[in-house]
GROMACS .gro file of C-alpha atoms in nm:
model
  427
    1UNK     CA    1 -12.376   8.146   2.446
    2UNK     CA    2 -12.149   8.211   2.759
    3UNK     CA    3 -12.299   8.223   3.122
    4UNK     CA    4 -12.195   8.440   3.403
    5UNK     CA    5 -12.240   8.425   3.727
    6UNK     CA    6 -12.330   8.814   3.804
    7UNK     CA    7 -12.255   8.793   4.186
    8UNK     CA    8 -12.092   8.511   4.385
    9UNK     CA    9 -12.213   8.321   4.712
   10UNK     CA   10 -12.158   8.551   5.046
   11UNK     CA   11 -11.990   8.243   5.182
   12UNK     CA   12 -12.014   8.209   5.492
   13UNK     CA   13 -11.767   8.142   5.719
   14UNK     CA   14 -11.874   7.838   5.887
   15UNK     CA   15 -11.993   7.629   5.533
   16UNK     CA   16 -12.093   7.299   5.738
   17UNK     CA   17 -12.374   7.140   5.753
   18UNK     CA   18 -12.574   7.378   5.885
   19UNK     CA   19 -12.887   7.205   5.978
   20UNK     CA   20 -13.102   6.847   5.902
   21UNK     CA   21 -13.526   6.805   5.767
   22UNK     CA   22 -13.657   6.427   5.861
   23UNK     CA   23 -13.678   6.423   5.468
   24UNK     CA   24 -13.328   6.430   5.429
   25UNK     CA   25 -13.086   6.396   5.717
   26UNK     CA   26 -12.753   6.504   5.520
   27UNK     CA   27 -12.916   6.778   5.281
   28UNK     CA   28 -12.725   7.105   5.291
   29UNK     CA   29 -12.828   7.448   5.293
   30UNK     CA   30 -12.635   7.742   5.137
   31UNK     CA   31 -12.709   8.057   4.936
   32UNK     CA   32 -12.639   8.206   4.650
   33UNK     CA   33 -12.759   8.450   4.378
   34UNK     CA   34 -12.951   8.330   4.039
   35UNK     CA   35 -12.738   8.367   3.723
   36UNK     CA   36 -12.752   8.581   3.454
   37UNK     CA   37 -12.827   8.420   3.117
   38UNK     CA   38 -12.625   8.708   2.933
   39UNK     CA   39 -12.641   8.712   2.507
   40UNK     CA   40 -12.355   8.995   2.377
   41UNK     CA   41 -12.461   9.166   2.108
   42UNK     CA   42 -12.181   9.250   1.923
   43UNK     CA   43 -12.103   9.513   1.650
   44UNK     CA   44 -12.119   9.374   1.298
   45UNK     CA   45 -11.837   9.378   1.040
   46UNK     CA   46 -12.006   9.524   0.756
   47UNK     CA   47 -11.731   9.535   0.502
   48UNK     CA   48 -11.667   9.887   0.438
   49UNK     CA   49 -11.524  10.242   0.557
   50UNK     CA   50 -11.758  10.405   0.858
   51UNK     CA   51 -11.784  10.800   0.748
   52UNK     CA   52 -11.605  11.081   0.842
   53UNK     CA   53 -11.248  10.897   0.821
   54UNK     CA   54 -11.377  10.598   1.132
   55UNK     CA   55 -11.223  10.302   0.904
   56UNK     CA   56 -11.392   9.965   0.982
   57UNK     CA   57 -11.564  10.128   1.303
   58UNK     CA   58 -11.891  10.233   1.215
   59UNK     CA   59 -12.180  10.519   1.357
   60UNK     CA   60 -12.420  10.399   1.569
   61UNK     CA   61 -12.715  10.583   1.385
   62UNK     CA   62 -13.049  10.515   1.572
   63UNK     CA   63 -13.113  10.333   1.833
   64UNK     CA   64 -13.474  10.102   1.904
   65UNK     CA   65 -13.517  10.008   2.209
   66UNK     CA   66 -13.421  10.168   2.601
   67UNK     CA   67 -13.275   9.995   2.938
   68UNK     CA   68 -13.527   9.722   3.053
   69UNK     CA   69 -13.729   9.666   2.757
   70UNK     CA   70 -13.813   9.360   2.666
   71UNK     CA   71 -13.728   9.164   2.330
   72UNK     CA   72 -13.834   8.920   2.126
   73UNK     CA   73 -13.564   8.709   1.893
   74UNK     CA   74 -13.551   8.954   1.517
   75UNK     CA   75 -13.661   9.260   1.724
   76UNK     CA   76 -13.456   9.594   1.618
   77UNK     CA   77 -13.236   9.678   1.865
   78UNK     CA   78 -13.036   9.948   1.652
   79UNK     CA   79 -12.902  10.021   1.342
   80UNK     CA   80 -12.526  10.157   1.204
   81UNK     CA   81 -12.472  10.469   0.979
   82UNK     CA   82 -12.582  10.279   0.636
   83UNK     CA   83 -12.481  10.598   0.403
   84UNK     CA   84 -12.209  10.428   0.232
   85UNK     CA   85 -12.386  10.079   0.231
   86UNK     CA   86 -12.673  10.256   0.044
   87UNK     CA   87 -12.407  10.430  -0.203
   88UNK     CA   88 -12.256  10.097  -0.266
   89UNK     CA   89 -12.626   9.939  -0.345
   90UNK     CA   90 -12.661  10.213  -0.608
   91UNK     CA   91 -12.366  10.204  -0.753
   92UNK     CA   92 -12.416   9.819  -0.801
   93UNK     CA   93 -12.723   9.905  -0.913
   94UNK     CA   94 -12.614  10.124  -1.165
   95UNK     CA   95 -12.377   9.902  -1.286
   96UNK     CA   96 -12.664   9.671  -1.381
   97UNK     CA   97 -12.807   9.910  -1.552
   98UNK     CA   98 -12.553  10.036  -1.746
   99UNK     CA   99 -12.456   9.706  -1.881
  100UNK     CA  100 -12.850   9.641  -1.984
  101UNK     CA  101 -12.801  10.001  -2.163
  102UNK     CA  102 -12.482   9.859  -2.300
  103UNK     CA  103 -12.621   9.576  -2.475
  104UNK     CA  104 -12.886   9.829  -2.633
  105UNK     CA  105 -12.572  10.101  -2.755
  106UNK     CA  106 -12.379   9.793  -2.898
  107UNK     CA  107 -12.677   9.729  -3.092
  108UNK     CA  108 -12.717  10.035  -3.249
  109UNK     CA  109 -12.342  10.030  -3.313
  110UNK     CA  110 -12.396   9.719  -3.494
  111UNK     CA  111 -12.644   9.829  -3.701
  112UNK     CA  112 -12.432  10.162  -3.786
  113UNK     CA  113 -12.135   9.905  -3.906
  114UNK     CA  114 -12.384   9.813  -4.129
  115UNK     CA  115 -12.552  10.097  -4.263
  116UNK     CA  116 -12.208  10.252  -4.303
  117UNK     CA  117 -12.068   9.961  -4.497
  118UNK     CA  118 -12.432   9.992  -4.693
  119UNK     CA  119 -12.307  10.320  -4.743
  120UNK     CA  120 -11.912  10.291  -4.855
  121UNK     CA  121 -12.049  10.050  -5.117
  122UNK     CA  122 -12.262  10.284  -5.247
  123UNK     CA  123 -11.990  10.498  -5.265
  124UNK     CA  124 -11.804  10.277  -5.462
  125UNK     CA  125 -12.033  10.279  -5.686
  126UNK     CA  126 -12.024  10.649  -5.694
  127UNK     CA  127 -11.681  10.648  -5.721
  128UNK     CA  128 -11.679  10.493  -6.076
  129UNK     CA  129 -11.906  10.693  -6.227
  130UNK     CA  130 -11.729  11.060  -6.036
  131UNK     CA  131 -11.509  10.984  -6.332
  132UNK     CA  132 -11.729  11.106  -6.532
  133UNK     CA  133 -11.875  11.337  -6.306
  134UNK     CA  134 -11.570  11.510  -6.241
  135UNK     CA  135 -11.633  11.822  -6.314
  136UNK     CA  136 -11.901  11.935  -6.210
  137UNK     CA  137 -11.792  11.752  -5.901
  138UNK     CA  138 -11.501  12.016  -5.881
  139UNK     CA  139 -11.707  12.296  -5.938
  140UNK     CA  140 -11.921  12.207  -5.621
  141UNK     CA  141 -11.609  12.150  -5.481
  142UNK     CA  142 -11.491  12.495  -5.580
  143UNK     CA  143 -11.803  12.670  -5.489
  144UNK     CA  144 -11.825  12.510  -5.152
  145UNK     CA  145 -11.454  12.635  -5.053
  146UNK     CA  146 -11.525  13.048  -5.183
  147UNK     CA  147 -11.818  13.022  -4.928
  148UNK     CA  148 -11.588  12.906  -4.656
  149UNK     CA  149 -11.318  13.126  -4.693
  150UNK     CA  150 -11.604  13.413  -4.708
  151UNK     CA  151 -11.762  13.257  -4.370
  152UNK     CA  152 -11.435  13.254  -4.205
  153UNK     CA  153 -11.351  13.611  -4.326
  154UNK     CA  154 -11.646  13.752  -4.106
  155UNK     CA  155 -11.561  13.555  -3.819
  156UNK     CA  156 -11.258  13.801  -3.652
  157UNK     CA  157 -11.514  14.056  -3.686
  158UNK     CA  158 -11.827  13.883  -3.517
  159UNK     CA  159 -11.579  13.761  -3.271
  160UNK     CA  160 -11.373  14.130  -3.167
  161UNK     CA  161 -11.754  14.241  -3.092
  162UNK     CA  162 -11.888  13.943  -2.827
  163UNK     CA  163 -11.501  14.030  -2.700
  164UNK     CA  164 -11.572  14.369  -2.682
  165UNK     CA  165 -11.934  14.272  -2.540
  166UNK     CA  166 -11.794  14.018  -2.288
  167UNK     CA  167 -11.561  14.301  -2.144
  168UNK     CA  168 -11.822  14.525  -2.046
  169UNK     CA  169 -12.039  14.318  -1.912
  170UNK     CA  170 -11.749  14.199  -1.739
  171UNK     CA  171 -11.678  14.566  -1.586
  172UNK     CA  172 -12.078  14.587  -1.537
  173UNK     CA  173 -12.072  14.321  -1.264
  174UNK     CA  174 -11.820  14.412  -1.105
  175UNK     CA  175 -11.928  14.724  -0.994
  176UNK     CA  176 -12.250  14.576  -0.937
  177UNK     CA  177 -12.082  14.353  -0.672
  178UNK     CA  178 -11.905  14.600  -0.558
  179UNK     CA  179 -12.165  14.785  -0.475
  180UNK     CA  180 -12.387  14.477  -0.340
  181UNK     CA  181 -12.080  14.442  -0.100
  182UNK     CA  182 -12.158  14.771   0.030
  183UNK     CA  183 -12.517  14.760   0.040
  184UNK     CA  184 -12.450  14.431   0.253
  185UNK     CA  185 -12.176  14.567   0.509
  186UNK     CA  186 -12.386  14.906   0.559
  187UNK     CA  187 -12.678  14.606   0.659
  188UNK     CA  188 -12.445  14.427   0.907
  189UNK     CA  189 -12.347  14.760   1.049
  190UNK     CA  190 -12.677  14.880   1.148
  191UNK     CA  191 -12.799  14.759   1.526
  192UNK     CA  192 -13.019  14.531   1.564
  193UNK     CA  193 -13.259  14.774   1.685
  194UNK     CA  194 -13.306  14.993   1.362
  195UNK     CA  195 -13.665  14.970   1.255
  196UNK     CA  196 -13.728  14.835   1.000
  197UNK     CA  197 -13.882  15.151   0.737
  198UNK     CA  198 -13.482  15.243   0.745
  199UNK     CA  199 -13.359  14.834   0.631
  200UNK     CA  200 -13.591  14.833   0.379
  201UNK     CA  201 -13.460  15.039   0.144
  202UNK     CA  202 -13.075  14.863   0.118
  203UNK     CA  203 -13.240  14.570   0.132
  204UNK     CA  204 -13.448  14.678  -0.175
  205UNK     CA  205 -13.145  14.814  -0.292
  206UNK     CA  206 -12.968  14.464  -0.201
  207UNK     CA  207 -13.249  14.215  -0.387
  208UNK     CA  208 -13.222  14.493  -0.729
  209UNK     CA  209 -12.832  14.430  -0.710
  210UNK     CA  210 -12.857  14.008  -0.692
  211UNK     CA  211 -13.122  14.052  -0.945
  212UNK     CA  212 -12.884  14.214  -1.168
  213UNK     CA  213 -12.578  14.049  -1.109
  214UNK     CA  214 -12.811  13.762  -1.176
  215UNK     CA  215 -12.883  13.858  -1.539
  216UNK     CA  216 -12.530  14.029  -1.603
  217UNK     CA  217 -12.439  13.640  -1.501
  218UNK     CA  218 -12.649  13.466  -1.801
  219UNK     CA  219 -12.576  13.767  -2.039
  220UNK     CA  220 -12.202  13.676  -1.962
  221UNK     CA  221 -12.273  13.308  -1.953
  222UNK     CA  222 -12.421  13.345  -2.368
  223UNK     CA  223 -12.151  13.576  -2.476
  224UNK     CA  224 -11.914  13.293  -2.365
  225UNK     CA  225 -12.097  13.015  -2.484
  226UNK     CA  226 -12.128  13.238  -2.895
  227UNK     CA  227 -11.763  13.288  -2.825
  228UNK     CA  228 -11.696  12.930  -2.829
  229UNK     CA  229 -11.939  12.868  -3.138
  230UNK     CA  230 -11.699  13.111  -3.326
  231UNK     CA  231 -11.386  12.954  -3.214
  232UNK     CA  232 -11.560  12.615  -3.275
  233UNK     CA  233 -11.641  12.754  -3.646
  234UNK     CA  234 -11.333  12.905  -3.712
  235UNK     CA  235 -11.134  12.602  -3.670
  236UNK     CA  236 -11.381  12.386  -3.820
  237UNK     CA  237 -11.319  12.630  -4.124
  238UNK     CA  238 -10.971  12.656  -4.101
  239UNK     CA  239 -10.956  12.286  -4.175
  240UNK     CA  240 -11.202  12.218  -4.354
  241UNK     CA  241 -11.082  12.446  -4.645
  242UNK     CA  242 -10.801  12.282  -4.710
  243UNK     CA  243 -10.996  11.947  -4.682
  244UNK     CA  244 -11.151  12.151  -4.963
  245UNK     CA  245 -10.853  12.202  -5.172
  246UNK     CA  246 -10.741  11.864  -5.132
  247UNK     CA  247 -11.114  11.763  -5.225
  248UNK     CA  248 -11.044  11.952  -5.578
  249UNK     CA  249 -10.675  11.801  -5.656
  250UNK     CA  250 -10.803  11.495  -5.605
  251UNK     CA  251 -11.123  11.548  -5.869
  252UNK     CA  252 -10.851  11.677  -6.117
  253UNK     CA  253 -10.678  11.311  -6.079
  254UNK     CA  254 -10.941  11.107  -6.170
  255UNK     CA  255 -10.871  10.781  -6.233
  256UNK     CA  256 -10.543  10.733  -6.021
  257UNK     CA  257 -10.753  10.912  -5.766
  258UNK     CA  258 -11.089  10.661  -5.867
  259UNK     CA  259 -10.849  10.373  -5.873
  260UNK     CA  260 -10.740  10.530  -5.491
  261UNK     CA  261 -11.057  10.567  -5.342
  262UNK     CA  262 -11.233  10.248  -5.471
  263UNK     CA  263 -10.890  10.052  -5.249
  264UNK     CA  264 -10.992  10.286  -4.981
  265UNK     CA  265 -11.378  10.216  -4.961
  266UNK     CA  266 -11.245   9.842  -4.984
  267UNK     CA  267 -11.032   9.887  -4.704
  268UNK     CA  268 -11.309  10.044  -4.496
  269UNK     CA  269 -11.556   9.765  -4.542
  270UNK     CA  270 -11.353   9.530  -4.410
  271UNK     CA  271 -11.272   9.766  -4.109
  272UNK     CA  272 -11.610   9.733  -4.039
  273UNK     CA  273 -11.685   9.426  -4.077
  274UNK     CA  274 -11.392   9.362  -3.829
  275UNK     CA  275 -11.587   9.614  -3.587
  276UNK     CA  276 -11.899   9.450  -3.645
  277UNK     CA  277 -11.704   9.109  -3.519
  278UNK     CA  278 -11.574   9.268  -3.231
  279UNK     CA  279 -11.869   9.419  -3.072
  280UNK     CA  280 -12.065   9.089  -3.164
  281UNK     CA  281 -11.791   8.970  -2.881
  282UNK     CA  282 -11.832   9.279  -2.642
  283UNK     CA  283 -12.240   9.247  -2.714
  284UNK     CA  284 -12.176   8.880  -2.593
  285UNK     CA  285 -11.998   9.048  -2.205
  286UNK     CA  286 -12.252   9.262  -2.147
  287UNK     CA  287 -12.529   9.032  -2.149
  288UNK     CA  288 -12.309   8.845  -1.851
  289UNK     CA  289 -12.289   9.169  -1.688
  290UNK     CA  290 -12.657   9.287  -1.738
  291UNK     CA  291 -12.797   8.970  -1.626
  292UNK     CA  292 -12.478   8.938  -1.325
  293UNK     CA  293 -12.657   9.095  -0.979
  294UNK     CA  294 -12.459   8.938  -0.755
  295UNK     CA  295 -12.269   9.249  -0.665
  296UNK     CA  296 -12.620   9.439  -0.624
  297UNK     CA  297 -12.726   9.145  -0.379
  298UNK     CA  298 -12.412   9.141  -0.203
  299UNK     CA  299 -12.427   9.521  -0.103
  300UNK     CA  300 -12.794   9.442  -0.040
  301UNK     CA  301 -12.677   9.148   0.251
  302UNK     CA  302 -12.403   9.381   0.372
  303UNK     CA  303 -12.675   9.734   0.382
  304UNK     CA  304 -12.923   9.437   0.621
  305UNK     CA  305 -12.588   9.360   0.829
  306UNK     CA  306 -12.623   9.742   0.972
  307UNK     CA  307 -12.943   9.663   1.115
  308UNK     CA  308 -12.873   9.507   1.444
  309UNK     CA  309 -13.184   9.257   1.551
  310UNK     CA  310 -13.200   9.117   1.913
  311UNK     CA  311 -13.055   8.719   1.878
  312UNK     CA  312 -13.314   8.575   2.172
  313UNK     CA  313 -13.615   8.700   2.370
  314UNK     CA  314 -13.483   8.885   2.704
  315UNK     CA  315 -13.451   9.222   2.825
  316UNK     CA  316 -13.246   9.443   2.718
  317UNK     CA  317 -12.907   9.484   2.986
  318UNK     CA  318 -12.751   9.743   2.781
  319UNK     CA  319 -12.720   9.927   2.522
  320UNK     CA  320 -12.512  10.181   2.280
  321UNK     CA  321 -12.608  10.496   2.274
  322UNK     CA  322 -12.662  10.682   1.938
  323UNK     CA  323 -12.361  10.845   1.803
  324UNK     CA  324 -12.136  10.651   1.980
  325UNK     CA  325 -11.867  10.485   1.708
  326UNK     CA  326 -11.740  10.109   1.753
  327UNK     CA  327 -11.512   9.831   1.584
  328UNK     CA  328 -11.658   9.522   1.480
  329UNK     CA  329 -11.674   9.288   1.717
  330UNK     CA  330 -11.728   9.529   2.030
  331UNK     CA  331 -12.010   9.494   2.223
  332UNK     CA  332 -12.269   9.735   2.132
  333UNK     CA  333 -12.623   9.513   2.313
  334UNK     CA  334 -12.631   9.293   2.613
  335UNK     CA  335 -12.942   9.030   2.616
  336UNK     CA  336 -13.076   8.895   2.983
  337UNK     CA  337 -13.268   8.587   2.922
  338UNK     CA  338 -13.466   8.414   3.166
  339UNK     CA  339 -13.260   8.273   3.467
  340UNK     CA  340 -13.278   7.871   3.531
  341UNK     CA  341 -12.961   7.875   3.669
  342UNK     CA  342 -12.872   7.923   4.047
  343UNK     CA  343 -12.469   7.924   4.223
  344UNK     CA  344 -12.349   7.838   4.570
  345UNK     CA  345 -12.036   7.758   4.657
  346UNK     CA  346 -11.927   7.409   4.888
  347UNK     CA  347 -11.675   7.370   5.155
  348UNK     CA  348 -11.475   7.053   4.950
  349UNK     CA  349 -11.554   6.858   5.254
  350UNK     CA  350 -11.952   6.900   5.179
  351UNK     CA  351 -11.922   6.786   4.821
  352UNK     CA  352 -11.900   6.461   4.859
  353UNK     CA  353 -12.243   6.475   5.022
  354UNK     CA  354 -12.360   6.585   4.672
  355UNK     CA  355 -12.409   6.504   4.304
  356UNK     CA  356 -12.551   6.607   3.980
  357UNK     CA  357 -12.889   6.524   3.946
  358UNK     CA  358 -12.978   6.593   4.314
  359UNK     CA  359 -13.299   6.787   4.436
  360UNK     CA  360 -13.277   7.144   4.539
  361UNK     CA  361 -13.540   7.418   4.641
  362UNK     CA  362 -13.474   7.688   4.563
  363UNK     CA  363 -13.610   8.010   4.795
  364UNK     CA  364 -13.671   8.383   4.702
  365UNK     CA  365 -13.706   8.667   4.905
  366UNK     CA  366 -13.919   8.779   4.650
  367UNK     CA  367 -14.086   8.482   4.570
  368UNK     CA  368 -14.427   8.367   4.770
  369UNK     CA  369 -14.313   7.956   4.698
  370UNK     CA  370 -13.987   7.768   4.724
  371UNK     CA  371 -13.903   7.649   4.345
  372UNK     CA  372 -13.766   7.303   4.271
  373UNK     CA  373 -13.498   7.222   4.056
  374UNK     CA  374 -13.179   7.020   4.042
  375UNK     CA  375 -12.810   6.976   4.126
  376UNK     CA  376 -12.719   7.029   3.731
  377UNK     CA  377 -12.297   7.121   3.729
  378UNK     CA  378 -12.046   7.076   4.008
  379UNK     CA  379 -11.682   7.198   3.925
  380UNK     CA  380 -11.414   6.917   3.964
  381UNK     CA  381 -11.139   7.159   4.183
  382UNK     CA  382 -11.220   7.391   4.505
  383UNK     CA  383 -11.088   7.790   4.399
  384UNK     CA  384 -11.149   8.088   4.590
  385UNK     CA  385 -11.490   8.261   4.604
  386UNK     CA  386 -11.470   8.632   4.461
  387UNK     CA  387 -11.318   8.836   4.758
  388UNK     CA  388 -11.578   9.094   4.679
  389UNK     CA  389 -11.863   8.842   4.849
  390UNK     CA  390 -11.619   8.675   5.087
  391UNK     CA  391 -11.542   8.764   5.449
  392UNK     CA  392 -11.140   8.722   5.499
  393UNK     CA  393 -11.143   8.352   5.666
  394UNK     CA  394 -11.413   8.250   5.392
  395UNK     CA  395 -11.132   8.411   5.184
  396UNK     CA  396 -10.896   8.238   5.286
  397UNK     CA  397 -11.072   7.869   5.213
  398UNK     CA  398 -11.090   7.755   4.919
  399UNK     CA  399 -11.458   7.644   4.778
  400UNK     CA  400 -11.695   7.440   4.520
  401UNK     CA  401 -11.886   7.656   4.223
  402UNK     CA  402 -12.219   7.462   4.245
  403UNK     CA  403 -12.493   7.543   3.994
  404UNK     CA  404 -12.856   7.425   4.010
  405UNK     CA  405 -13.123   7.455   3.760
  406UNK     CA  406 -13.466   7.544   3.803
  407UNK     CA  407 -13.780   7.462   3.680
  408UNK     CA  408 -13.918   7.782   3.695
  409UNK     CA  409 -13.739   8.119   3.553
  410UNK     CA  410 -13.595   8.345   3.816
  411UNK     CA  411 -13.530   8.717   3.822
  412UNK     CA  412 -13.092   8.760   3.758
  413UNK     CA  413 -12.892   8.820   4.001
  414UNK     CA  414 -13.115   8.849   4.327
  415UNK     CA  415 -12.980   8.654   4.626
  416UNK     CA  416 -13.129   8.255   4.706
  417UNK     CA  417 -13.176   8.032   4.942
  418UNK     CA  418 -13.064   7.641   4.840
  419UNK     CA  419 -13.135   7.375   5.003
  420UNK     CA  420 -12.910   7.056   4.843
  421UNK     CA  421 -13.080   6.690   4.934
  422UNK     CA  422 -12.784   6.408   5.027
  423UNK     CA  423 -12.672   6.189   4.693
  424UNK     CA  424 -12.881   5.954   4.873
  425UNK     CA  425 -13.236   6.175   4.815
  426UNK     CA  426 -13.148   6.214   4.406
  427UNK     CA  427 -13.455   6.148   4.266
   0.00000   0.00000   0.00000
């Protein structure tokens, strides 16, 4: 914490001894001001780019106090826009959730490899028996190929019908859009004082056209989906027919194909075994990622830092405004704590009569009784007093800053009369 003197003493032209009391003939009378004990509250570095391309600067979203409000340590002063931080927190949580889900996905994949391996082993037995059943298998493949060819022959006609209907609906939608634009233009052209009964038919037409456009859009979407299904079926059939033909040829090769199939099955089993080992390694990594909540904690901490709190008890002397954009480290608030220090200036020749620890009495116009204290600090060198608080003569005279610490809190920044006891009177 750094103390800053709100205002220096308006030193009189005579900084010499101005009076003596019976109790302490060497006492010095002076005037000064209560030092404001202020804390500057700085904007945190949130570690993310601010909204609206502000870079590291952040926007004040809410201010919870007003100037002059008393606050306790930890009270919320203001809040920065935390949308980006909240998004980071959600992303971090989502990453953990994805990692947890990934474990289940990998487990399912491992089970699938076992199932596929069992299937391959069953197929191996089937291939061995398939030599005897070659004729039956071939007849089945031929039948499927015939069915595929028949289905493929029907699809172009179906596709043409869908395309025709799609063109018709698209034309109707264009016409409806044109009519709706005309109705809306007519509505916009009507004077503001046009009676409601004259607007009603146009509004009704606008409503019907809007509903019609929605229905047309739904119909067009369905036709497009149907067209996609037909196109997909064509591609599948185009791929399936050669495969069936190849299957027939494979069955015809009987023994040669059977031996080749056995080799492929054995190779497939090996691949599934390797894939399962890879999945198990990936599962271990996924388990580690699912248990790691570091990113979530970091994101939550960053979001908490977007809430600026009072570092100490005191009174709000300055506060940022909603919408202010501030950089990290910039002052966003100032808290003035109860003042216990009074500052004054003494001529160099007077310093020899005053020492740290000497008693002092401080009098304020706003207090009914004086406040006791002690000299707590004497600067080692003389300086020019602040020009804003000095006369022409004093401004040309060096003086020594002196601080008095009192035993009761005083209002910051107010002028004070000070009675400094000499070193001989030090208690």
